[in-house]
GROMACS .gro file of C-alpha atoms in nm:
model
  174
    1MET     CA    1   6.538   9.815   8.228
    2GLU     CA    2   6.338   9.540   8.065
    3THR     CA    3   6.329   9.731   7.737
    4ILE     CA    4   6.708   9.725   7.724
    5THR     CA    5   6.708   9.348   7.677
    6LYS     CA    6   6.426   9.305   7.422
    7LYS     CA    7   6.526   9.166   7.083
    8LYS     CA    8   6.448   9.478   6.883
    9LYS     CA    9   6.713   9.623   6.659
   10ASN     CA   10   6.735   9.953   6.851
   11ASN     CA   11   6.756   9.779   7.185
   12ILE     CA   12   7.028   9.542   7.068
   13TYR     CA   13   7.222   9.851   6.962
   14LEU     CA   14   7.160  10.003   7.306
   15ASN     CA   15   7.284   9.682   7.474
   16ARG     CA   16   7.604   9.695   7.274
   17LYS     CA   17   7.653  10.065   7.342
   18VAL     CA   18   7.619  10.023   7.720
   19ILE     CA   19   7.849   9.721   7.708
   20ARG     CA   20   8.111   9.922   7.515
   21LEU     CA   21   8.089  10.201   7.773
   22CYS     CA   22   8.239   9.962   8.029
   23SER     CA   23   8.571  10.018   7.850
   24HIS     CA   24   8.542  10.398   7.846
   25PRO     CA   25   8.852  10.588   7.967
   26ASP     CA   26   8.647  10.775   8.231
   27ILE     CA   27   8.603  10.542   8.530
   28ASN     CA   28   8.275  10.713   8.625
   29VAL     CA   29   8.127  10.625   8.285
   30CYS     CA   30   8.249  10.266   8.330
   31LYS     CA   31   8.090  10.249   8.674
   32GLU     CA   32   7.752  10.375   8.551
   33ALA     CA   33   7.755  10.139   8.253
   34GLY     CA   34   7.840   9.853   8.489
   35TRP     CA   35   7.551   9.943   8.719
   36CYS     CA   36   7.317   9.960   8.420
   37LEU     CA   37   7.423   9.612   8.311
   38SER     CA   38   7.399   9.488   8.668
   39ASN     CA   39   7.036   9.601   8.682
   40ALA     CA   40   6.965   9.441   8.345
   41VAL     CA   41   7.104   9.106   8.461
   42CYS     CA   42   6.914   9.115   8.791
   43SER     CA   43   6.577   9.128   8.619
   44SER     CA   44   6.650   8.918   8.311
   45THR     CA   45   6.491   8.602   8.183
   46LEU     CA   46   6.710   8.333   8.026
   47PRO     CA   47   6.669   8.468   7.669
   48GLN     CA   48   6.744   8.822   7.790
   49LEU     CA   49   7.047   8.702   7.985
   50MET     CA   50   7.178   8.517   7.681
   51LEU     CA   51   7.125   8.826   7.464
   52LEU     CA   52   7.341   9.027   7.702
   53VAL     CA   53   7.606   8.754   7.710
   54ASP     CA   54   7.605   8.723   7.331
   55ASN     CA   55   7.661   9.099   7.303
   56GLY     CA   56   7.970   9.096   7.526
   57PHE     CA   57   7.838   9.132   7.881
   58ILE     CA   58   8.091   8.892   8.035
   59GLU     CA   59   8.386   9.053   7.858
   60ALA     CA   60   8.265   9.398   7.967
   61MET     CA   61   8.246   9.292   8.331
   62ILE     CA   62   8.593   9.137   8.308
   63SER     CA   63   8.727   9.467   8.174
   64LEU     CA   64   8.588   9.630   8.490
   65LEU     CA   65   8.780   9.377   8.700
   66HIS     CA   66   9.101   9.526   8.557
   67THR     CA   67   9.037   9.871   8.703
   68ASP     CA   68   9.188   9.985   9.029
   69ALA     CA   69   8.863  10.137   9.156
   70GLU     CA   70   8.753   9.900   9.431
   71THR     CA   71   8.384   9.994   9.412
   72VAL     CA   72   8.382   9.914   9.040
   73VAL     CA   73   8.571   9.587   9.093
   74SER     CA   74   8.335   9.480   9.374
   75MET     CA   75   8.031   9.561   9.160
   76ALA     CA   76   8.175   9.363   8.867
   77ILE     CA   77   8.248   9.060   9.088
   78SER     CA   78   7.895   9.066   9.232
   79THR     CA   79   7.736   9.111   8.889
   80LEU     CA   80   7.935   8.830   8.729
   81LYS     CA   81   7.856   8.599   9.020
   82PHE     CA   82   7.486   8.687   8.997
   83CYS     CA   83   7.492   8.625   8.620
   84LEU     CA   84   7.649   8.280   8.656
   85VAL     CA   85   7.422   8.177   8.944
   86SER     CA   86   7.114   8.311   8.761
   87TYR     CA   87   7.205   8.113   8.451
   88ASN     CA   88   7.235   7.799   8.661
   89ARG     CA   89   6.902   7.860   8.834
   90LEU     CA   90   6.726   7.941   8.507
   91THR     CA   91   6.861   7.618   8.354
   92GLY     CA   92   6.785   7.401   8.659
   93GLN     CA   93   7.143   7.348   8.777
   94GLU     CA   94   7.307   7.385   9.117
   95ASP     CA   95   7.398   7.748   9.195
   96PHE     CA   96   7.774   7.703   9.155
   97ALA     CA   97   7.778   7.437   8.882
   98PHE     CA   98   8.036   7.482   8.607
   99ASN     CA   99   7.853   7.592   8.293
  100SER     CA  100   7.916   7.742   7.950
  101LEU     CA  101   7.920   8.096   8.093
  102VAL     CA  102   8.186   8.002   8.348
  103TYR     CA  103   8.387   7.855   8.062
  104LYS     CA  104   8.333   8.173   7.858
  105MET     CA  105   8.453   8.380   8.153
  106GLU     CA  106   8.763   8.165   8.186
  107GLU     CA  107   8.835   8.193   7.813
  108ALA     CA  108   8.812   8.573   7.842
  109ASN     CA  109   9.077   8.570   8.120
  110GLY     CA  110   8.825   8.633   8.396
  111LEU     CA  111   8.993   8.383   8.625
  112ASP     CA  112   9.325   8.563   8.575
  113ALA     CA  113   9.155   8.893   8.660
  114LEU     CA  114   9.017   8.746   8.984
  115GLU     CA  115   9.360   8.611   9.077
  116ARG     CA  116   9.510   8.957   9.007
  117ILE     CA  117   9.263   9.105   9.254
  118GLN     CA  118   9.360   8.845   9.513
  119ALA     CA  119   9.729   8.930   9.470
  120ASN     CA  120   9.684   9.309   9.475
  121GLU     CA  121   9.734   9.457   9.822
  122LYS     CA  122   9.554   9.778   9.720
  123PHE     CA  123   9.219   9.604   9.750
  124SER     CA  124   9.047   9.560  10.085
  125TYR     CA  125   9.005   9.228  10.258
  126ASP     CA  126   8.635   9.226  10.159
  127CYS     CA  127   8.722   9.264   9.791
  128TYR     CA  128   8.993   8.998   9.823
  129GLN     CA  129   8.742   8.768   9.994
  130SER     CA  130   8.480   8.821   9.721
  131ALA     CA  131   8.733   8.728   9.452
  132THR     CA  132   8.851   8.427   9.654
  133GLU     CA  133   8.497   8.297   9.710
  134PHE     CA  134   8.417   8.345   9.342
  135VAL     CA  135   8.716   8.131   9.240
  136PHE     CA  136   8.641   7.876   9.513
  137HIS     CA  137   8.279   7.833   9.403
  138PHE     CA  138   8.320   7.817   9.026
  139TRP     CA  139   8.672   7.672   8.993
  140PRO     CA  140   8.711   7.453   9.303
  141ASP     CA  141   8.973   7.229   9.140
  142ASP     CA  142   9.190   7.529   9.047
  143TYR     CA  143   9.144   7.674   9.394
  144ASP     CA  144   9.251   7.348   9.562
  145ALA     CA  145   9.548   7.303   9.328
  146LYS     CA  146   9.662   7.662   9.384
  147THR     CA  147   9.630   7.626   9.762
  148ASP     CA  148   9.829   7.299   9.757
  149LYS     CA  149  10.098   7.457   9.537
  150ASP     CA  150  10.124   7.760   9.768
  151ASN     CA  151  10.162   7.532  10.070
  152GLU     CA  152  10.436   7.331   9.897
  153GLU     CA  153  10.622   7.648   9.796
  154ASN     CA  154  10.610   7.780  10.151
  155ASN     CA  155  10.772   7.460  10.282
  156GLU     CA  156  11.042   7.430  10.011
  157ASP     CA  157  11.401   7.539  10.049
  158GLU     CA  158  11.395   7.584  10.423
  159ILE     CA  159  11.728   7.713  10.544
  160ASP     CA  160  11.884   7.539  10.841
  161PHE     CA  161  12.102   7.771  11.044
  162GLY     CA  162  12.198   7.496  11.288
  163MET     CA  163  12.048   7.685  11.578
  164GLU     CA  164  11.961   7.364  11.757
  165ASP     CA  165  12.337   7.301  11.797
  166ALA     CA  166  12.415   7.647  11.930
  167SER     CA  167  12.511   7.677  12.290
  168THR     CA  168  12.284   7.854  12.531
  169ASP     CA  169  12.557   8.050  12.710
  170ASN     CA  170  12.478   8.365  12.506
  171SER     CA  171  12.819   8.361  12.339
  172TYR     CA  172  12.895   8.362  11.969
  173GLN     CA  173  13.020   8.044  11.808
  174PHE     CA  174  13.240   8.057  11.501
   0.00000   0.00000   0.00000
């Protein structure tokens, strides 16, 4: 896998080809391309990681978040999280510090994709939880604001049926 991230012309082409395969119409091809990129990220140095990112790695993983195949979505979440944490570790930052790659992911609508996963009942609780933790760790302000907004919406427009004034003699009151 190390040869896939070297800065040779043929290998850069191979990087781009694997990244493009993440958008292939066949979900099995997408899954295999995603796994290939996942392996490349797991063993990459900072220059290799940046080469992958510069060639569209983040956008490719975000495209996988838009599939309905839970195994592919879970793999993409884990790979993106590993990429962002690895970048932070390789640059001497806290694991979940906001960085340029988190910003790039947000600009490519990655946060929207994670929120779509959270709202989609087709995904399991584990997948929902992975997406939620991802948002919580890298966008804590957005997570807190969204949680506060949801709580406010749930308490708005409460309907009072006047049940506290109803008699308890089991008869109807008109």
